[in-house]
Short mmCIF file of C-alpha atoms in Angstrom, two decimals:
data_model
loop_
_atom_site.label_atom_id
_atom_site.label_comp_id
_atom_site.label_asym_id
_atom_site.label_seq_id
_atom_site.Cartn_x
_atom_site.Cartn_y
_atom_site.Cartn_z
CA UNK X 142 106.83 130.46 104.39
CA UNK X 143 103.66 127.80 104.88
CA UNK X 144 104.32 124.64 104.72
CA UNK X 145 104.63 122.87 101.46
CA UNK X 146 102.73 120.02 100.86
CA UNK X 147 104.61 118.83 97.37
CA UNK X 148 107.63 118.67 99.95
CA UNK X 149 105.48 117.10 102.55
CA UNK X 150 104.05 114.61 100.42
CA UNK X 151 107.57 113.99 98.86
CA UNK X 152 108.50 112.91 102.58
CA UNK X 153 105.84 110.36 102.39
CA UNK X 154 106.56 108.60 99.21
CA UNK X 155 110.19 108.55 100.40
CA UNK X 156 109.35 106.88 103.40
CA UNK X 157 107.21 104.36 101.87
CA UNK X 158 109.93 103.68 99.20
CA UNK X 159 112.43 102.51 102.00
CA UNK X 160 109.99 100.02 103.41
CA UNK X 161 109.82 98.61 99.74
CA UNK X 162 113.25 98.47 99.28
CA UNK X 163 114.04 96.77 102.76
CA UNK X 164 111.40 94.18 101.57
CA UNK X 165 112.29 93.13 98.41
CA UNK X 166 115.68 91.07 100.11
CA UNK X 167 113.14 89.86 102.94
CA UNK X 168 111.70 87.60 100.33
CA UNK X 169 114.90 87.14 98.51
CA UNK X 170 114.61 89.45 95.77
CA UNK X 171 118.01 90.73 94.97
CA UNK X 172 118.41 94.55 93.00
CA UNK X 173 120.00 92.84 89.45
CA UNK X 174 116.68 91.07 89.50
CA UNK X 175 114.68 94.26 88.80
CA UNK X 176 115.85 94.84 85.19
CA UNK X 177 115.49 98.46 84.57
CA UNK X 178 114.10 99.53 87.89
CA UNK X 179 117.41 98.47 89.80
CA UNK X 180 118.70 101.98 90.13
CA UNK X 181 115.34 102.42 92.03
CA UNK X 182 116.59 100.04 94.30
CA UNK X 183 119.76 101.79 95.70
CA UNK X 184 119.30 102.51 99.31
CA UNK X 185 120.78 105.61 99.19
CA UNK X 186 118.68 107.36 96.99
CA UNK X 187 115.86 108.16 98.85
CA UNK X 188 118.38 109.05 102.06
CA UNK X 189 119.90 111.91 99.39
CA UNK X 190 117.21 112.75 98.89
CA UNK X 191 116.42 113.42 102.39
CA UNK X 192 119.50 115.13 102.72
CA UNK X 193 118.67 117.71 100.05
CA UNK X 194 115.31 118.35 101.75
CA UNK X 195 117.46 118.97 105.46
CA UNK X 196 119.47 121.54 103.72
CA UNK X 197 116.88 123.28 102.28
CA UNK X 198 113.97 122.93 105.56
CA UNK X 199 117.17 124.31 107.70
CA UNK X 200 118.07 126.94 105.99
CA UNK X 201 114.48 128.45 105.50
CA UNK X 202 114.20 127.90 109.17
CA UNK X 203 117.28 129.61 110.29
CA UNK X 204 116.53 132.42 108.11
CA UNK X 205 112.51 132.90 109.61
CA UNK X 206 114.19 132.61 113.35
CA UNK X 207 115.81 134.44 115.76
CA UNK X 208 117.13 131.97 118.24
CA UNK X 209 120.35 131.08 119.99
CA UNK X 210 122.84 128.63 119.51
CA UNK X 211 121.50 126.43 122.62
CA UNK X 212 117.93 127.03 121.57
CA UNK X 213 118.43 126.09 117.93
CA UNK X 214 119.86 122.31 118.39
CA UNK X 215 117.75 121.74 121.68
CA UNK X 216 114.64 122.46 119.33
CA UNK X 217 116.55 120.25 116.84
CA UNK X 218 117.44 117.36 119.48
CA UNK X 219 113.45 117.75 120.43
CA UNK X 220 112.24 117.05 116.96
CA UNK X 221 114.45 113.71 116.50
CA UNK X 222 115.49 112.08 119.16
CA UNK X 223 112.49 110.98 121.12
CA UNK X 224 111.43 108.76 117.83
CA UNK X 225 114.95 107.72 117.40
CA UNK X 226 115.60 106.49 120.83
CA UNK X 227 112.75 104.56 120.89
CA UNK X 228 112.73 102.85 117.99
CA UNK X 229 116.81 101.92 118.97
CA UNK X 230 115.72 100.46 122.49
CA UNK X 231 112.60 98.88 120.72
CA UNK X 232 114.84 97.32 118.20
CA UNK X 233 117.10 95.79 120.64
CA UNK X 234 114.77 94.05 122.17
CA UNK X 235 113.10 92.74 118.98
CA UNK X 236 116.93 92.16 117.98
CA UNK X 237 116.93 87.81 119.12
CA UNK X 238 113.72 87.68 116.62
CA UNK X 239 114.71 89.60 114.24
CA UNK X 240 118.07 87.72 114.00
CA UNK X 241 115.85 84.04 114.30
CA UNK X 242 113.43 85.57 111.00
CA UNK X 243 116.79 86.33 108.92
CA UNK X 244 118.59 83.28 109.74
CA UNK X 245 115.18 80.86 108.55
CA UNK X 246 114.26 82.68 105.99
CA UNK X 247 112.56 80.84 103.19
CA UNK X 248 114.18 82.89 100.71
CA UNK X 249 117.93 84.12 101.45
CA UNK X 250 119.84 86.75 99.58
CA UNK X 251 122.64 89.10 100.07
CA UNK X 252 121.27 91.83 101.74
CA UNK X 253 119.91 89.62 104.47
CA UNK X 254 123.32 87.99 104.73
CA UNK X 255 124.46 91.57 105.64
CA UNK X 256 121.95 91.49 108.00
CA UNK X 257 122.99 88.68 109.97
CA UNK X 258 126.31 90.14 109.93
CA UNK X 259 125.67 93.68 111.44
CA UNK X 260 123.19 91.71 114.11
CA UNK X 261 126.34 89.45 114.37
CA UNK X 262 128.27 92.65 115.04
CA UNK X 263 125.69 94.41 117.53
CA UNK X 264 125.92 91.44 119.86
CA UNK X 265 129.40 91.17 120.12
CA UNK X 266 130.11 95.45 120.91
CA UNK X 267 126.15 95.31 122.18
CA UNK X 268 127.78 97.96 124.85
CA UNK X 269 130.20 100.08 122.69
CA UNK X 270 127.32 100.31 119.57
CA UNK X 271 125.01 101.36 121.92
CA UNK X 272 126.71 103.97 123.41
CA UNK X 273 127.91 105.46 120.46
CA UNK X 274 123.91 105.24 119.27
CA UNK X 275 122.71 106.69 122.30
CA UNK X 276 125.21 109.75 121.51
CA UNK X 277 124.23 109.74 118.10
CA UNK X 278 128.48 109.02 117.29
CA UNK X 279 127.53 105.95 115.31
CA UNK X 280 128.19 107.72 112.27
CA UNK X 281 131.61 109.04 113.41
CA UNK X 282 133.00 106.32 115.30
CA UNK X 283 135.78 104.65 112.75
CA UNK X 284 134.58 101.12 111.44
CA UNK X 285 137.88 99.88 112.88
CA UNK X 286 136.71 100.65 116.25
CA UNK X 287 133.09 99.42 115.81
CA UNK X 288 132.76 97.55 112.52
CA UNK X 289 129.61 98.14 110.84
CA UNK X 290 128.76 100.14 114.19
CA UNK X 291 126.66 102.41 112.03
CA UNK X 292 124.39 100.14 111.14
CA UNK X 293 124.28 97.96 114.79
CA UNK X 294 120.72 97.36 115.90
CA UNK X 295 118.83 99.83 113.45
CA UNK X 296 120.26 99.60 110.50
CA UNK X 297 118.20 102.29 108.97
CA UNK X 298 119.07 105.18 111.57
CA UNK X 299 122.78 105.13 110.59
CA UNK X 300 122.06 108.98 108.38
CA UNK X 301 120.22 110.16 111.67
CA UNK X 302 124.13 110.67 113.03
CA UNK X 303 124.84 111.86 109.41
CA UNK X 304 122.06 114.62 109.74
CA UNK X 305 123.00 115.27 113.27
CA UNK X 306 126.44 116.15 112.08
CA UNK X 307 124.69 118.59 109.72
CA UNK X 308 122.84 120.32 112.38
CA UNK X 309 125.60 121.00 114.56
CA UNK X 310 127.12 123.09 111.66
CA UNK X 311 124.33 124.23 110.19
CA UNK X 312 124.05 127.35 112.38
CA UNK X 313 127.79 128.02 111.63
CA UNK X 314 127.43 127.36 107.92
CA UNK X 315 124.64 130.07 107.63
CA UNK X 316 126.48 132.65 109.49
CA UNK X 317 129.34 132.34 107.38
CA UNK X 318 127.59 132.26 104.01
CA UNK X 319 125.70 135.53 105.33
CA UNK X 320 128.81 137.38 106.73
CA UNK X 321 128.98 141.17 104.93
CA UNK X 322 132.80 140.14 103.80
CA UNK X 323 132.58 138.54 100.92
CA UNK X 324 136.71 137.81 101.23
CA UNK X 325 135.33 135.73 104.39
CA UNK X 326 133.07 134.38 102.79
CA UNK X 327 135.40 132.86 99.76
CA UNK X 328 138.12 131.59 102.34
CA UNK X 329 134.86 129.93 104.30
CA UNK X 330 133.95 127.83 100.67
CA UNK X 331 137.46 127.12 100.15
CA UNK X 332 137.91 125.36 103.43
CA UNK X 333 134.72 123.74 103.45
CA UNK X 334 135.40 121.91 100.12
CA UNK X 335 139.02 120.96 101.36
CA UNK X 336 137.41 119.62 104.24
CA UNK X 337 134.89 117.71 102.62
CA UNK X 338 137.53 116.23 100.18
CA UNK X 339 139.75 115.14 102.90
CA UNK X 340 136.85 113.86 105.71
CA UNK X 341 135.60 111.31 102.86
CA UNK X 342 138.41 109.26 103.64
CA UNK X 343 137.11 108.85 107.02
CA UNK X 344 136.30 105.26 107.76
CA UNK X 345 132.65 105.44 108.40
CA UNK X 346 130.65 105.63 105.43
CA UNK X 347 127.56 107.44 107.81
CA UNK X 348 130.30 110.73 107.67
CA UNK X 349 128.88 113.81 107.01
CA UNK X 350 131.28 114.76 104.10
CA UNK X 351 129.91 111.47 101.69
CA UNK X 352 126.13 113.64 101.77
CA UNK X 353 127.71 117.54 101.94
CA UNK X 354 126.87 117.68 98.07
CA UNK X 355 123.49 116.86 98.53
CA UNK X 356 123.10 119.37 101.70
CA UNK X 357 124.90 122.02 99.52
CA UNK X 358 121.95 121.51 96.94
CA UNK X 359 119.54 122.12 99.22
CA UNK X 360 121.28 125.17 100.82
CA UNK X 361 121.36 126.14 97.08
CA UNK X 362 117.65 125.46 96.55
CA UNK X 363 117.10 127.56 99.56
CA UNK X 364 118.37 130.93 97.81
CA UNK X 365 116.98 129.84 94.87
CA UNK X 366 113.55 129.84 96.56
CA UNK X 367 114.04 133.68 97.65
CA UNK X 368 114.48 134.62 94.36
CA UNK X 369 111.22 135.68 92.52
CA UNK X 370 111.09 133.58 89.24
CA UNK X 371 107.83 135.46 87.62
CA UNK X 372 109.94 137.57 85.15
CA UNK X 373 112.53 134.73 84.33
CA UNK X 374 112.50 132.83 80.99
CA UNK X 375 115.10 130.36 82.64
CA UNK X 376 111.90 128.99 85.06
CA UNK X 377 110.49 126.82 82.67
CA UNK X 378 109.50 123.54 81.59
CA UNK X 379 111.59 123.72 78.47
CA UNK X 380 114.63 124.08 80.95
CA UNK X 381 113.74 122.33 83.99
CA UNK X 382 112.42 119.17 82.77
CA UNK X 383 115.77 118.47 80.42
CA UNK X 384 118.03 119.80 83.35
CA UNK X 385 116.71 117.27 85.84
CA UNK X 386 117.01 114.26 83.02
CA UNK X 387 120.28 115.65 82.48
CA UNK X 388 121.39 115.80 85.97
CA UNK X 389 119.59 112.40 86.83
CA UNK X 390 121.66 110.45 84.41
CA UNK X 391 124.26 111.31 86.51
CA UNK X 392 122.81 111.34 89.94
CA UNK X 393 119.56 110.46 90.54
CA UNK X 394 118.06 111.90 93.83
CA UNK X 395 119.48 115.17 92.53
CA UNK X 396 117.38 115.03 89.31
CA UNK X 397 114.17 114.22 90.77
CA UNK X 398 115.18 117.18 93.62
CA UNK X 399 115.10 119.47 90.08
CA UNK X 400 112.33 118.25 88.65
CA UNK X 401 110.03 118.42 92.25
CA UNK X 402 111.97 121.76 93.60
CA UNK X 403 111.52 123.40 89.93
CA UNK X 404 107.89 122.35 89.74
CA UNK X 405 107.21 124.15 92.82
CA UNK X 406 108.78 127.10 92.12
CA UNK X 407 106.72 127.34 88.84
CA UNK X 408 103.80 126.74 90.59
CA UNK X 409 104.03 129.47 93.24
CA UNK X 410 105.81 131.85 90.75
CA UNK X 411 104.25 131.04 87.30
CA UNK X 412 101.34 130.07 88.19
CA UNK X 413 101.38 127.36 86.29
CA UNK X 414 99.01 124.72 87.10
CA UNK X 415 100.02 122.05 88.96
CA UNK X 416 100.86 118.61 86.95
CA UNK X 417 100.01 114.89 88.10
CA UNK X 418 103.71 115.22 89.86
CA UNK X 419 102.75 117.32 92.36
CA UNK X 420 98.81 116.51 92.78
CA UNK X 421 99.90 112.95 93.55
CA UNK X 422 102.26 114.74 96.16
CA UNK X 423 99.82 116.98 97.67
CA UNK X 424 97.09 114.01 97.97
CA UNK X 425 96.01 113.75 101.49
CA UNK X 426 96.98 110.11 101.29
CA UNK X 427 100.95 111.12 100.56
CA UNK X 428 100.53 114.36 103.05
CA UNK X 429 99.70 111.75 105.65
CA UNK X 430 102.56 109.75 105.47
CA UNK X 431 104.83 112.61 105.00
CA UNK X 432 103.60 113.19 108.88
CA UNK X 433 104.27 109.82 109.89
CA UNK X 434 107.34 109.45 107.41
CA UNK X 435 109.92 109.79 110.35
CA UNK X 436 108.71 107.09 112.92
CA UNK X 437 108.03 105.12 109.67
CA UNK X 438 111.42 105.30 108.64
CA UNK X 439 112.81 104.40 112.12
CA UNK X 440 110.24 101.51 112.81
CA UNK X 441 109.09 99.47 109.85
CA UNK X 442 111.77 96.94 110.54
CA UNK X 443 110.34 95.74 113.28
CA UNK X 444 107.05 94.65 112.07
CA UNK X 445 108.48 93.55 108.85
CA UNK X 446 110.85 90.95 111.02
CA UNK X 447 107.46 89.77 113.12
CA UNK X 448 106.01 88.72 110.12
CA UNK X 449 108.90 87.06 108.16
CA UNK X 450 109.26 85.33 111.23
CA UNK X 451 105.97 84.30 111.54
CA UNK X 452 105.72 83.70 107.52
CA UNK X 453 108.80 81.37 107.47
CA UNK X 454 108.00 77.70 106.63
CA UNK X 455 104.50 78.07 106.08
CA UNK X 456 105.58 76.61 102.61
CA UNK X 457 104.57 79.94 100.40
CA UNK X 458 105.99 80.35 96.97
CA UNK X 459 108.26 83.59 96.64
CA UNK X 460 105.55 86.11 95.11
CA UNK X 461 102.87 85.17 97.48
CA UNK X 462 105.54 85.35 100.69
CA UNK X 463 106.15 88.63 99.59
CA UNK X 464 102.49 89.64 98.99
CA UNK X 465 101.83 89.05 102.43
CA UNK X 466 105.18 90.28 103.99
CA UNK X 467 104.62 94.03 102.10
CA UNK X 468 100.62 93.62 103.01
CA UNK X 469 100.76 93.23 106.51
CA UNK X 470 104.48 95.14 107.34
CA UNK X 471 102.83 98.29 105.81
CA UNK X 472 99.34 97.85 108.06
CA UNK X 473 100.69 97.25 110.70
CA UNK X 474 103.94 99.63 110.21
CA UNK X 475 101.72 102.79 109.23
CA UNK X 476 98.98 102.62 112.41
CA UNK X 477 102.31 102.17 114.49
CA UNK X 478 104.24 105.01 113.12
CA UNK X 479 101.19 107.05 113.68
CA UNK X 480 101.14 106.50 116.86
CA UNK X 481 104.50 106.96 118.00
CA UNK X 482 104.41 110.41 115.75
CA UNK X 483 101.45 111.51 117.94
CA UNK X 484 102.59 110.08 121.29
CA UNK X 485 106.35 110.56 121.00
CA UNK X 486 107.57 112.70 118.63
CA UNK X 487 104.95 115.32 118.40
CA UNK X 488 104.75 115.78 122.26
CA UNK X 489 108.91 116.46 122.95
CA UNK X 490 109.13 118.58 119.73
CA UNK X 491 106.12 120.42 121.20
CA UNK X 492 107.32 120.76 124.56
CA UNK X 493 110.02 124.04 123.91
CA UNK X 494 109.47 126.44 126.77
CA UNK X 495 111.34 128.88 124.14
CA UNK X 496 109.02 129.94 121.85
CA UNK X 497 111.28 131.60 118.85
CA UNK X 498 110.58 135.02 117.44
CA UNK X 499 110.27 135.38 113.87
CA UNK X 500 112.82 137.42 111.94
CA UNK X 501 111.16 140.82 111.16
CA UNK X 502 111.84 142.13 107.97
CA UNK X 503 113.26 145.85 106.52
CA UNK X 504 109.59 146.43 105.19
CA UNK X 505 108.48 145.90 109.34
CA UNK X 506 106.76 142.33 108.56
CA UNK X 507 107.09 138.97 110.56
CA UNK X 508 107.99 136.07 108.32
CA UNK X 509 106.05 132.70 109.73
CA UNK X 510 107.67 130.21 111.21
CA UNK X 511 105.18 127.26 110.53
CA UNK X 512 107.96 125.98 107.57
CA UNK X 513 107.78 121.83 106.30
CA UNK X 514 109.98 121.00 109.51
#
C-alpha cells in the first residue's frame, strides 16, 4: 500500500493539537475553563489516537515485509530513537530554565504545578530517570521506584516507552493471530486479554496494557483494510457516521479513528468523493506537519519554556501572554522540528544496510513497502 495522506495529515493535526494543549496551562488556562471543548483538552486523546494509528501502520508493515526478528526492531529502534534521544538530552539541559519559566509564571495553574513537581522529581533521581529513559524503561519502571519517572525531563515522551513495549510484541502478536490453528489462535486471545486485565494494575500509568484497546483497534482496522468494501451496504455514511458518534460518546479518539478510518475506506473503495474531513487532511499544509509531527511532538516544550520565560513579567494580560506564547512556540517549534526530522531522524531511519524484501503474493506480485511509517 502507498502512503496515505488522510493518515499522514491526521499525524499533523495531532501533533499540532498537543502543542495547544501543553499551552493552554502555560498561560494559566485550566481544562473546566473551556466549557464544551474540555474533552478536547484531555491529553490522552490525541496519544490514543496515536496508538490506534501504531497498530494499524505495524501491522500493514509486517504483512508487506519479509524481515527477521533482529531486522524488524533495529529498523524500528532506527525510526525513533535518534529524535527521542535528542530531544531527552536537549531537554535536560534546557531543564534549570524550564523549571525558572514554570516557577515565575505570570499565570499559574495546575498543570504547571505538576510540572514543577515531575522537574522536582527529575532532579532528585536525575541518574535513575535517566537511565531508565535512555533504555526506554520509563514506562515500566514502578512509580514506587521512580515516582513520576515517566514523565522526568520530557514529559511528553512517556508513550514512546508505551509504543516501544508494543513493538517488541508486535512481531509475536502477528504471528500468533496468523498461525493456521485456529485452537492456537483462541488460547493466544484468551491470554492476551487476561494479561492485559491483570498488567493494568501495574504501577506506571505509561504500561502498555492501559493503550492495548486502542492498539487492538488498529490491528482490527488493519484487516478491515484488506477487505474489499465495494459490494458492502455496511460501508456507508448512513452507518459510519452514527457508529463513530456512537462510539465517541463513549470514547473519543476511537470515534474520530471511525469516522477518519471509515472515510478512507469509502474513498478508496466507493469512490466516493472525498469530504472537507479528509481534504483538510490531505492539504499540503497538514501533510507537512504529519512529516515533522514526531520531532514536533518530542520538542515543542522547549521553545514554548524559552518564551514563557522570556514573556514572564513583561506585565501582559492573560489573552495577549498567550497570543504570543502559541505565536512564537509554534514558529519557532515547526522550523526546529523540521530540521531535526531532516538531520536526525530521517538520516538513522535511512541508514538500514538491510534493505527488506517485499512479501510476494499467491498471484506472483510484490506488495510495496513505501506504507505511512
Amino acid at each position: 500500500m502507498k502512503r496515505i495522506d488522510q493518515l499522514e495529515g491526521l499525524r499533523g493535526l495531532l501533533a499540532a493539537w498537543v502543542v495547544v494543549v501543553h499551552l493552554l496551562p502555560a498561560a494559566g488556562i485550566d481544562p473546566d475553563a473551556m466549557g464544551v471543548f474540555k474533552p478536547l483538552i484531555n491529553e490522552k486523546i490525541r496519544v490514543q489516537i496515536f496508538c490506534i494509528m501504531s497498530g494499524f501502520v505495524i501491522f500493514v508493515m509486517m504483512s508487506s515485509l519479509s524481515e527477521d526478528y533482529t531486522t524488524y526492531i533495529s529498523r524500528r529502534l532506527k525510526r525513533i530513537y535518534p529524535a527521542y534521544i535528542f530531544a531527552f538530552v536537549l531537554s535536560i539541559a534546557f531543564a534549570w530554565i524550564a523549571y525558572e519559566a514554570l516557577i515565575q509564571a505570570d499565570f499559574q495553574s495546575a498543570r504547571n504545578a505538576g510540572r514543577i513537581a515531575i522537574l522536582n522529581n527529575s532532579f532528585a533521581d536525575w541518574e535513575w530517570n535517566s537511565l531508565a529513559h535512555v533504555t526506554m524503561l520509563h514506562g515500566v519502571v514502578p512509580d514506587s521506584w521512580l515516582p513520576l519517572g515517566a514523565y522526568a525531563f520530557l514529559g511528553q515522551a512517556w508513550n514512546i516507552s508505551t509504543e516501544f513495549q508494543f513493538y517488541v510484541i508486535a512481531p509475536i502478536v502477528f504471528w500468533f493471530l496468523h498461525h493456521q490453528s485456529k485452537a492456537l489462535r483462541i488460547a493466544f486471545t484468551v491470554f492476551t486479554v487476561v494479561a492485559v486485565w491483570y498488567l493494568k494494575r501495574w504501577p506506571n500509568a505509561a504500561i502498555l496494557a492501559n493503550y492495548a484497546i486502542y492498539f487492538a483497534l488498529g490491528i482490527a482496522s488493519y484487516y478491515l483494510w484488506n477487505m474489499r468494501w465495494k459490494n458492502q451496504p455496511l460501508l456507508s455514511p448512513l452507518i459510519v457516521i452514527p457508529l463513530a458518534a456512537a462510539v465517541g460518546w463513549f470514547d473519543l479518539a476511537m470515534g474520530a479513528w471511525i469516522f477518519i478510518f471509515g472515510g478512507a475506506l469509502m474513498v478508496r473503495d466507493k469512490k466516493r468523493q472525498k469530504g472537507p474531513v479528509t481534504r483538510f487532511l490531505e492539504h499540503p499544509a497538514m501533510t507537512f506537519l504529519g512529516t515533522v509531527s514526531y520531532p514536533l511532538y518530542l520538542l515543542h516544550m522547549i521553545p514554548l519554556y524559552g518564551w514563557m520565560y522570556l514573556l514572564n513579567n513583561q506585565g501582559l494580560d492573560q489573552a495577549t501572554y498567550f497570543a504570543l506564547l502559541a505565536t512564537l512556540t509554534f514558529a519557532t517549534a515547526i522550523p526546529f522540528a523540521y530540521l531535526t526530522q531532516k538531520y536526525v531522524e530521517a538520516p538513522f531511519y535511512r541508514s538500514s544496510t538491510h534493505k527488506p524484501q517485499p512479501v510476494t503474493t499467491t498471484d506472483g506480485r510484490a506488495r510495496s513497502s513505501n506504507t505511512v511509517e
